[in-house]
Amino acid sequence: VGSANLILNNAAPLFFIHCIMKSIFRISVIIALLAMLLPFNTIQAQNKRKSFGDDNNTMVEEVQTKDSGRSYSSYSNSRFIPTMDLGYGFVDSDGYSYEVTLGVNYEFVRNLYIGARIGYLGGGYNYYSNDYGMNVAVDCSTHFIAIPIELGYTLVNDRYFGVTPFVGAGFNIGLSGKVEVNDYEEDLEMGGEIGIDARAGLRVMLGGFTISGTYHFPLNDNQEAFFGDD
């Protein structure tokens, strides 16, 4: 990871940081998947009753069904929440990606939402080698339209703290790419090609900021060619 002026002496600490970040992302996946298995509605209603939610003044109605005795919740004030994501990713040992997307989340059940965004995704890699006694500098850059979708559930939802595991998929439409090897330059034919990935992660809200870690893995050959195994 790094810019074109990266030297070999810096490779070891950057690779160490890369491994740590990927480990954190993998742990977030495990937490997210376990959390998504938790039941969304566990309160049993004895009688039909109405209760009011938090400071959003939304009303939740719980009704007891006659046949099973179970209760369900109808969220009487579903809402759309605009979102913006800025991200930086680590690809294999010498790759990187960065993303800017805008979209909206639709909260159709209390704390449960589905969201979609669209934006720009860039990626690439650069490295130096000294094979056969020759200094070789390789720099590759790629550009995409990114369309991520996700399903998430907020386990903790406080004014200053929140925890939201999520799963989803991403559709990355190739725009253009270029690879440079020393003084040689070649355009990559990738326009219109679509890479598809699956993802799982965890968002943590602290104050007014949200930090998330996401693990991506490819679902088709194009995605693996663009961004590697994970």
Coordinates of N, CA and C in Angstrom, one line a residue, residues 15-223:
F15 N 3.2 -3.8 5.3 CA 2.6 -5.2 5.2 C 2.1 -5.6 6.5
F16 N 2.8 -5.3 7.6 CA 2.4 -5.7 9.0 C 1.1 -4.9 9.3
I17 N 1.0 -3.6 9.0 CA -0.2 -2.9 9.2 C -1.4 -3.5 8.4
H18 N -1.1 -3.8 7.2 CA -2.1 -4.4 6.3 C -2.7 -5.7 6.9
C19 N -1.8 -6.6 7.4 CA -2.2 -7.8 8.0 C -3.1 -7.6 9.3
I20 N -2.7 -6.6 10.1 CA -3.5 -6.3 11.3 C -4.9 -5.8 10.9
M21 N -5.0 -4.9 9.9 CA -6.3 -4.4 9.4 C -7.2 -5.5 8.9
K22 N -6.6 -6.4 8.1 CA -7.4 -7.5 7.6 C -7.9 -8.4 8.7
S23 N -7.1 -8.6 9.7 CA -7.6 -9.4 10.8 C -8.7 -8.8 11.6
I24 N -8.7 -7.4 11.7 CA -9.8 -6.7 12.4 C -11.0 -6.9 11.5
F25 N -10.9 -6.8 10.2 CA -12.1 -6.9 9.3 C -12.7 -8.3 9.5
R26 N -11.8 -9.3 9.5 CA -12.4 -10.7 9.6 C -13.1 -10.9 10.9
I27 N -12.6 -10.3 12.0 CA -13.2 -10.4 13.3 C -14.6 -9.7 13.3
S28 N -14.6 -8.6 12.6 CA -15.9 -7.9 12.5 C -16.9 -8.7 11.7
V29 N -16.5 -9.5 10.7 CA -17.4 -10.3 10.0 C -18.0 -11.4 11.0
I30 N -17.2 -12.0 11.8 CA -17.7 -13.0 12.7 C -18.7 -12.4 13.7
I31 N -18.4 -11.2 14.2 CA -19.3 -10.5 15.1 C -20.6 -10.2 14.4
A32 N -20.5 -9.7 13.2 CA -21.7 -9.3 12.5 C -22.6 -10.5 12.2
L33 N -22.0 -11.6 11.8 CA -22.8 -12.8 11.5 C -23.5 -13.3 12.7
L34 N -22.8 -13.4 13.8 CA -23.4 -13.8 15.1 C -24.5 -12.9 15.5
A35 N -24.3 -11.6 15.4 CA -25.3 -10.7 15.8 C -26.5 -10.7 15.0
M36 N -26.4 -11.0 13.7 CA -27.5 -11.0 12.8 C -28.4 -12.2 13.1
L37 N -27.9 -13.2 13.8 CA -28.7 -14.4 14.2 C -29.6 -14.2 15.4
L38 N -29.4 -13.0 16.1 CA -30.2 -12.7 17.3 C -31.6 -12.4 16.8
P39 N -32.6 -12.8 17.6 CA -34.0 -12.5 17.2 C -34.2 -11.0 17.3
F40 N -35.0 -10.6 16.3 CA -35.3 -9.1 16.3 C -36.5 -8.8 17.2
N41 N -37.4 -9.7 17.5 CA -38.5 -9.4 18.4 C -38.6 -10.5 19.4
T42 N -38.4 -10.2 20.7 CA -38.4 -11.2 21.7 C -39.4 -10.9 22.8
I43 N -40.1 -9.8 22.7 CA -41.1 -9.4 23.8 C -42.4 -10.0 23.4
Q44 N -43.0 -10.8 24.4 CA -44.3 -11.4 24.3 C -45.4 -10.5 24.8
A45 N -46.4 -10.2 24.0 CA -47.4 -9.3 24.4 C -48.6 -10.2 25.0
Q46 N -49.0 -9.8 26.2 CA -50.1 -10.4 26.8 C -51.5 -9.9 26.4
N47 N -51.5 -8.6 26.1 CA -52.7 -8.0 25.6 C -52.3 -7.0 24.5
K48 N -53.3 -6.6 23.7 CA -53.1 -5.6 22.7 C -52.8 -4.3 23.5
R49 N -51.6 -3.6 23.1 CA -51.3 -2.4 23.7 C -50.5 -1.5 22.8
K50 N -50.4 -0.3 23.1 CA -49.6 0.7 22.3 C -48.5 1.3 23.2
S51 N -47.3 1.4 22.6 CA -46.2 2.1 23.3 C -45.5 3.0 22.4
F52 N -44.9 4.0 23.0 CA -44.2 5.0 22.2 C -42.7 4.8 22.2
G53 N -42.0 5.1 21.1 CA -40.6 4.8 21.0 C -39.8 5.9 21.6
D54 N -38.6 6.2 21.0 CA -37.7 7.1 21.6 C -38.0 8.5 21.2
D55 N -37.0 9.4 21.2 CA -37.3 10.8 20.9 C -37.7 11.1 19.5
N56 N -37.8 10.1 18.6 CA -38.3 10.3 17.3 C -39.8 10.3 17.2
N57 N -40.5 10.1 18.4 CA -41.9 10.1 18.5 C -42.6 9.2 17.6
T58 N -42.0 8.0 17.4 CA -42.6 7.0 16.5 C -43.3 6.0 17.4
M59 N -44.5 5.5 16.9 CA -45.3 4.6 17.7 C -45.2 3.2 17.2
V60 N -45.0 2.3 18.2 CA -44.9 0.8 17.9 C -46.1 0.2 18.5
E61 N -46.8 -0.7 17.7 CA -48.0 -1.4 18.2 C -47.7 -2.9 18.2
E62 N -47.8 -3.5 19.4 CA -47.6 -4.9 19.5 C -49.0 -5.6 19.7
V63 N -49.2 -6.6 18.9 CA -50.5 -7.3 18.9 C -50.3 -8.8 19.1
Q64 N -51.1 -9.4 19.9 CA -51.0 -10.8 20.2 C -51.8 -11.6 19.2
T65 N -51.2 -12.5 18.5 CA -52.0 -13.3 17.5 C -52.7 -14.4 18.3
K66 N -53.9 -14.8 17.8 CA -54.8 -15.7 18.5 C -54.3 -17.1 18.3
D67 N -53.7 -17.5 17.2 CA -53.4 -18.9 17.0 C -52.1 -19.3 17.7
S68 N -51.1 -18.5 17.7 CA -49.8 -18.9 18.3 C -49.4 -18.2 19.6
G69 N -50.1 -17.2 19.9 CA -49.8 -16.4 21.1 C -48.5 -15.6 21.0
R70 N -48.0 -15.5 19.8 CA -46.8 -14.7 19.6 C -47.2 -13.3 19.4
S71 N -46.2 -12.4 19.5 CA -46.4 -11.0 19.3 C -45.6 -10.5 18.1
Y72 N -46.1 -9.5 17.4 CA -45.3 -8.9 16.4 C -45.4 -7.4 16.5
S73 N -44.5 -6.7 15.9 CA -44.5 -5.2 16.0 C -44.7 -4.6 14.6
S74 N -45.5 -3.7 14.5 CA -45.7 -2.9 13.3 C -45.2 -1.5 13.5
Y75 N -44.2 -1.2 12.7 CA -43.5 0.1 12.8 C -44.4 1.1 12.0
S76 N -45.1 2.0 12.8 CA -46.1 2.8 12.1 C -45.5 4.1 11.5
N77 N -44.2 4.3 11.6 CA -43.6 5.4 11.0 C -42.2 5.1 10.4
S78 N -42.3 4.3 9.3 CA -41.0 3.9 8.6 C -40.4 5.1 8.1
R79 N -39.1 5.1 7.9 CA -38.4 6.3 7.4 C -37.2 6.0 6.5
F80 N -36.9 7.0 5.7 CA -35.7 7.0 4.9 C -34.6 7.9 5.5
I81 N -33.4 7.3 5.5 CA -32.3 8.0 6.2 C -31.2 8.2 5.1
P82 N -30.8 9.4 4.7 CA -29.8 9.6 3.8 C -28.4 9.2 4.4
T83 N -27.5 8.6 3.6 CA -26.2 8.1 4.0 C -25.1 8.5 3.0
M84 N -23.9 8.7 3.6 CA -22.7 8.9 2.8 C -21.6 8.1 3.4
D85 N -20.9 7.3 2.5 CA -19.8 6.5 3.0 C -18.5 6.9 2.3
L86 N -17.4 7.1 3.1 CA -16.1 7.3 2.6 C -15.2 6.1 3.1
G87 N -14.6 5.4 2.2 CA -13.9 4.2 2.7 C -12.5 4.0 2.0
Y88 N -11.6 3.3 2.7 CA -10.3 2.9 2.2 C -10.1 1.5 2.5
G89 N -9.7 0.7 1.5 CA -9.5 -0.7 1.7 C -8.2 -1.2 1.4
F90 N -7.9 -2.4 1.9 CA -6.6 -3.1 1.7 C -6.9 -4.3 0.8
V91 N -6.1 -4.5 -0.3 CA -6.3 -5.6 -1.2 C -5.0 -6.4 -1.3
D92 N -5.1 -7.7 -0.9 CA -4.0 -8.5 -0.8 C -2.8 -7.8 -0.1
S93 N -1.6 -8.0 -0.5 CA -0.5 -7.4 0.2 C 0.0 -6.1 -0.3
D94 N -0.3 -5.7 -1.6 CA 0.2 -4.5 -2.1 C -0.8 -3.7 -2.9
G95 N -2.1 -4.0 -2.6 CA -3.2 -3.3 -3.3 C -4.0 -2.4 -2.4
Y96 N -4.8 -1.6 -2.9 CA -5.6 -0.6 -2.2 C -6.9 -0.3 -2.9
S97 N -7.9 0.2 -2.2 CA -9.1 0.7 -2.9 C -9.6 1.9 -2.0
Y98 N -10.4 2.7 -2.7 CA -11.0 3.9 -2.0 C -12.4 4.1 -2.6
E99 N -13.3 4.6 -1.8 CA -14.7 4.6 -2.2 C -15.4 5.8 -1.7
V100 N -16.3 6.4 -2.5 CA -17.2 7.5 -2.1 C -18.6 7.2 -2.6
T101 N -19.6 6.9 -1.7 CA -20.9 6.6 -2.2 C -21.9 7.4 -1.4
L102 N -23.1 7.7 -2.1 CA -24.2 8.3 -1.5 C -25.4 7.5 -1.7
G103 N -26.3 7.5 -0.7 CA -27.5 6.7 -0.9 C -28.5 6.9 0.2
V104 N -29.3 5.9 0.5 CA -30.4 6.0 1.5 C -30.6 4.7 2.1
N105 N -30.9 4.7 3.4 CA -31.4 3.5 4.2 C -32.9 3.6 4.4
Y106 N -33.6 2.5 4.2 CA -35.0 2.5 4.5 C -35.3 1.6 5.7
E107 N -35.6 2.2 6.8 CA -35.9 1.5 8.1 C -37.4 1.1 8.1
F108 N -37.7 -0.1 7.7 CA -39.0 -0.6 7.6 C -39.6 -1.3 8.9
V109 N -38.7 -1.8 9.7 CA -39.0 -2.3 11.0 C -38.0 -1.6 12.0
R110 N -38.5 -1.4 13.2 CA -37.6 -0.6 14.1 C -36.3 -1.3 14.3
N111 N -35.2 -0.4 13.9 CA -33.8 -0.8 14.0 C -33.4 -1.7 12.9
L112 N -34.3 -2.2 12.0 CA -33.9 -3.0 10.9 C -34.1 -2.2 9.6
Y113 N -33.0 -2.2 8.8 CA -33.1 -1.4 7.6 C -32.4 -2.1 6.4
I114 N -32.8 -1.7 5.2 CA -32.2 -2.1 4.0 C -31.7 -0.8 3.3
G115 N -30.5 -0.8 2.7 CA -29.9 0.4 2.2 C -29.3 0.1 0.8
A116 N -29.2 1.2 0.0 CA -28.5 1.2 -1.3 C -27.8 2.5 -1.5
R117 N -26.6 2.4 -2.1 CA -25.9 3.6 -2.4 C -25.3 3.5 -3.8
I118 N -24.8 4.6 -4.3 CA -24.1 4.6 -5.6 C -23.0 5.7 -5.6
G119 N -21.9 5.4 -6.2 CA -20.8 6.3 -6.2 C -19.6 5.8 -7.0
Y120 N -18.4 6.3 -6.5 CA -17.2 6.0 -7.2 C -16.3 5.1 -6.4
L121 N -15.7 4.1 -7.1 CA -14.8 3.2 -6.5 C -13.5 3.1 -7.3
G122 N -12.4 3.4 -6.6 CA -11.1 3.3 -7.3 C -10.2 2.3 -6.6
G123 N -9.3 1.7 -7.4 CA -8.4 0.7 -6.8 C -7.2 0.5 -7.6
G124 N -6.3 -0.3 -7.1 CA -5.1 -0.6 -7.8 C -4.0 -1.1 -6.9
Y125 N -2.8 -1.2 -7.5 CA -1.6 -1.6 -6.7 C -0.4 -1.0 -7.3
N126 N 0.6 -1.0 -6.4 CA 2.0 -0.6 -6.9 C 3.0 -1.3 -6.1
Y127 N 4.1 -1.7 -6.8 CA 5.2 -2.4 -6.1 C 6.4 -2.3 -6.9
Y128 N 7.5 -2.6 -6.3 CA 8.8 -2.6 -6.9 C 9.4 -4.0 -6.8
S129 N 10.2 -4.4 -7.7 CA 10.9 -5.7 -7.7 C 12.3 -5.5 -8.3
N130 N 13.1 -6.5 -8.0 CA 14.5 -6.5 -8.6 C 14.8 -7.9 -9.2
D131 N 13.8 -8.4 -9.9 CA 14.0 -9.7 -10.6 C 15.0 -9.6 -11.7
Y132 N 15.8 -10.7 -11.7 CA 16.8 -10.8 -12.8 C 17.8 -9.6 -12.8
G133 N 18.0 -9.0 -11.7 CA 18.9 -7.8 -11.6 C 18.4 -6.6 -12.2
M134 N 17.0 -6.5 -12.5 CA 16.4 -5.3 -13.1 C 15.5 -4.7 -12.1
N135 N 15.5 -3.4 -12.0 CA 14.6 -2.7 -11.2 C 13.3 -2.5 -12.0
V136 N 12.2 -3.0 -11.4 CA 10.9 -2.9 -12.1 C 9.9 -2.3 -11.2
A137 N 9.3 -1.2 -11.7 CA 8.2 -0.5 -10.9 C 6.9 -0.7 -11.7
V138 N 5.9 -1.3 -11.0 CA 4.6 -1.6 -11.5 C 3.5 -0.7 -10.8
D139 N 2.7 0.0 -11.6 CA 1.7 0.8 -11.0 C 0.4 0.6 -11.8
C140 N -0.7 0.2 -11.1 CA -1.9 -0.1 -11.8 C -3.0 0.6 -11.1
S141 N -3.9 1.2 -11.9 CA -5.1 1.9 -11.3 C -6.4 1.5 -12.1
T142 N -7.5 1.4 -11.4 CA -8.8 1.0 -12.0 C -9.8 1.9 -11.4
H143 N -10.9 2.1 -12.2 CA -12.0 3.0 -11.8 C -13.3 2.3 -12.1
F144 N -14.3 2.5 -11.1 CA -15.6 1.8 -11.2 C -16.7 2.7 -10.8
I145 N -17.9 2.4 -11.2 CA -19.1 2.8 -10.6 C -19.5 1.8 -9.6
A146 N -19.7 2.2 -8.3 CA -20.0 1.2 -7.2 C -21.4 1.3 -6.8
I147 N -22.1 0.2 -6.7 CA -23.5 0.2 -6.2 C -23.6 -0.9 -5.1
P148 N -23.3 -0.5 -3.9 CA -23.5 -1.4 -2.7 C -24.9 -1.4 -2.2
I149 N -25.4 -2.6 -1.7 CA -26.6 -2.7 -1.0 C -26.3 -3.5 0.3
E150 N -27.1 -3.2 1.3 CA -26.9 -3.9 2.6 C -28.2 -4.0 3.4
L151 N -28.1 -5.0 4.3 CA -29.2 -5.2 5.3 C -28.6 -5.2 6.6
G152 N -29.1 -4.3 7.5 CA -28.5 -4.2 8.8 C -29.5 -4.1 9.9
Y153 N -29.0 -4.4 11.2 CA -29.9 -4.4 12.3 C -29.1 -3.7 13.5
T154 N -29.7 -2.6 14.0 CA -29.0 -1.9 15.1 C -29.3 -2.6 16.4
L155 N -28.2 -3.1 17.0 CA -28.4 -3.8 18.3 C -28.4 -2.8 19.5
V156 N -27.6 -1.8 19.4 CA -27.5 -0.7 20.4 C -27.8 0.6 19.7
N157 N -28.8 1.3 20.2 CA -29.1 2.6 19.5 C -29.3 3.7 20.5
D158 N -28.2 4.3 20.9 CA -28.3 5.4 21.9 C -27.9 6.7 21.2
R159 N -28.1 7.8 21.9 CA -27.9 9.1 21.3 C -26.4 9.3 20.9
Y160 N -25.5 8.7 21.7 CA -24.1 8.9 21.5 C -23.3 7.6 21.2
F161 N -24.0 6.4 21.2 CA -23.4 5.2 20.9 C -24.3 4.2 20.2
G162 N -23.8 3.5 19.2 CA -24.6 2.5 18.5 C -23.8 1.4 17.9
V163 N -24.4 0.3 17.8 CA -23.7 -0.9 17.2 C -24.6 -1.5 16.2
T164 N -24.1 -1.6 14.9 CA -25.0 -2.1 13.8 C -24.2 -3.2 13.0
P165 N -24.5 -4.4 13.1 CA -23.9 -5.4 12.2 C -24.7 -5.4 10.9
F166 N -24.1 -5.7 9.8 CA -24.7 -5.7 8.5 C -24.1 -6.7 7.5
V167 N -24.9 -7.1 6.5 CA -24.4 -8.0 5.4 C -24.9 -7.3 4.1
G168 N -24.3 -7.7 3.0 CA -24.7 -7.1 1.8 C -23.9 -7.6 0.6
A169 N -24.1 -6.9 -0.5 CA -23.4 -7.2 -1.7 C -23.0 -5.9 -2.4
G170 N -22.0 -6.0 -3.3 CA -21.6 -4.8 -4.1 C -21.5 -5.1 -5.6
F171 N -22.0 -4.2 -6.4 CA -21.9 -4.4 -7.9 C -21.0 -3.3 -8.4
N172 N -19.8 -3.7 -8.9 CA -18.8 -2.7 -9.4 C -18.7 -2.8 -10.9
I173 N -19.1 -1.7 -11.5 CA -19.1 -1.6 -13.0 C -17.8 -0.9 -13.5
G174 N -17.0 -1.6 -14.2 CA -15.8 -1.1 -14.7 C -15.9 0.1 -15.6
L175 N -15.1 1.1 -15.4 CA -15.0 2.2 -16.3 C -13.8 2.3 -17.1
S176 N -12.6 2.3 -16.5 CA -11.3 2.3 -17.2 C -10.2 1.9 -16.2
G177 N -9.1 1.6 -16.8 CA -7.9 1.2 -16.0 C -6.6 1.4 -16.8
K178 N -5.5 1.4 -16.1 CA -4.2 1.6 -16.7 C -3.2 0.9 -15.9
V179 N -2.2 0.3 -16.6 CA -1.1 -0.3 -15.9 C 0.2 0.3 -16.5
E180 N 1.2 0.6 -15.6 CA 2.4 1.2 -16.0 C 3.5 0.3 -15.5
V181 N 4.5 -0.1 -16.3 CA 5.6 -0.9 -16.0 C 6.9 -0.1 -16.4
N182 N 7.6 0.5 -15.5 CA 8.6 1.4 -15.8 C 8.1 2.5 -16.7
D183 N 8.6 2.6 -17.9 CA 8.2 3.7 -18.9 C 7.1 3.2 -19.8
Y184 N 6.7 1.9 -19.7 CA 5.7 1.3 -20.6 C 4.3 1.5 -20.0
E185 N 3.3 1.9 -20.8 CA 2.0 2.2 -20.3 C 1.0 1.5 -21.2
E186 N -0.1 0.9 -20.6 CA -1.1 0.2 -21.4 C -2.5 0.4 -20.7
D187 N -3.5 0.7 -21.5 CA -4.8 0.8 -21.0 C -5.4 -0.6 -20.8
L188 N -6.3 -0.7 -19.8 CA -6.9 -2.0 -19.5 C -8.3 -2.0 -20.1
E189 N -8.7 -3.0 -20.8 CA -10.0 -3.1 -21.4 C -11.0 -3.7 -20.4
M190 N -11.6 -2.9 -19.6 CA -12.5 -3.3 -18.6 C -13.9 -2.5 -18.5
G191 N -14.1 -1.7 -19.5 CA -15.3 -0.9 -19.6 C -16.5 -1.8 -19.7
G192 N -17.5 -1.6 -18.8 CA -18.7 -2.3 -18.8 C -18.7 -3.7 -18.1
E193 N -17.5 -4.2 -17.7 CA -17.4 -5.4 -17.0 C -17.8 -5.2 -15.5
I194 N -18.6 -6.2 -15.0 CA -19.1 -6.0 -13.7 C -18.5 -7.1 -12.7
G195 N -18.0 -6.6 -11.6 CA -17.6 -7.4 -10.5 C -18.6 -7.4 -9.4
I196 N -18.8 -8.6 -8.8 CA -19.8 -8.7 -7.7 C -19.1 -9.3 -6.5
D197 N -19.3 -8.6 -5.4 CA -18.8 -9.1 -4.1 C -19.8 -9.3 -3.0
A198 N -19.6 -10.1 -2.1 CA -20.4 -10.2 -0.9 C -19.6 -9.6 0.3
R199 N -20.3 -9.0 1.3 CA -19.7 -8.3 2.3 C -20.4 -8.5 3.7
A200 N -19.7 -8.4 4.7 CA -20.2 -8.4 6.1 C -19.4 -7.5 6.9
G201 N -20.0 -6.8 7.9 CA -19.2 -5.9 8.7 C -20.0 -5.4 9.9
L202 N -19.4 -4.4 10.5 CA -19.9 -3.9 11.8 C -19.7 -2.4 11.8
R203 N -20.8 -1.6 12.1 CA -20.7 -0.2 12.2 C -20.8 0.2 13.7
V204 N -19.9 1.1 14.2 CA -20.0 1.6 15.5 C -20.1 3.1 15.5
M205 N -21.1 3.6 16.1 CA -21.4 5.0 16.2 C -20.9 5.6 17.5
L206 N -20.0 6.6 17.4 CA -19.4 7.2 18.6 C -19.7 8.7 18.4
G207 N -20.5 9.3 19.3 CA -20.9 10.7 19.1 C -21.6 10.9 17.8
G208 N -21.1 11.8 17.0 CA -21.8 12.0 15.7 C -21.1 11.3 14.6
F209 N -20.1 10.4 14.9 CA -19.3 9.8 13.8 C -19.6 8.3 13.8
T210 N -19.5 7.7 12.7 CA -19.7 6.2 12.5 C -18.4 5.6 11.9
I211 N -17.9 4.6 12.5 CA -16.7 3.9 12.0 C -17.1 2.5 11.7
S212 N -16.7 2.0 10.6 CA -17.1 0.6 10.2 C -16.0 -0.2 9.7
G213 N -16.0 -1.5 9.9 CA -15.1 -2.4 9.3 C -15.8 -3.4 8.5
T214 N -15.4 -3.7 7.3 CA -16.1 -4.6 6.3 C -15.1 -5.5 5.7
Y215 N -15.6 -6.8 5.6 CA -14.8 -7.8 4.9 C -15.5 -8.2 3.6
H216 N -14.8 -8.1 2.4 CA -15.3 -8.3 1.1 C -14.7 -9.6 0.6
F217 N -15.5 -10.4 -0.2 CA -15.0 -11.5 -0.9 C -15.7 -11.6 -2.2
P218 N -15.0 -12.1 -3.3 CA -15.6 -12.0 -4.6 C -16.7 -13.1 -4.9
L219 N -17.7 -12.8 -5.7 CA -18.7 -13.7 -6.1 C -18.6 -14.1 -7.6
N220 N -17.7 -13.4 -8.3 CA -17.5 -13.8 -9.7 C -16.1 -13.6 -10.1
D221 N -15.7 -14.0 -11.3 CA -14.3 -13.9 -11.7 C -13.8 -12.5 -11.9
N222 N -14.7 -11.6 -12.4 CA -14.3 -10.3 -12.6 C -13.9 -9.6 -11.3
Q223 N -14.7 -9.8 -10.3 CA -14.3 -9.2 -9.0 C -13.0 -9.7 -8.5

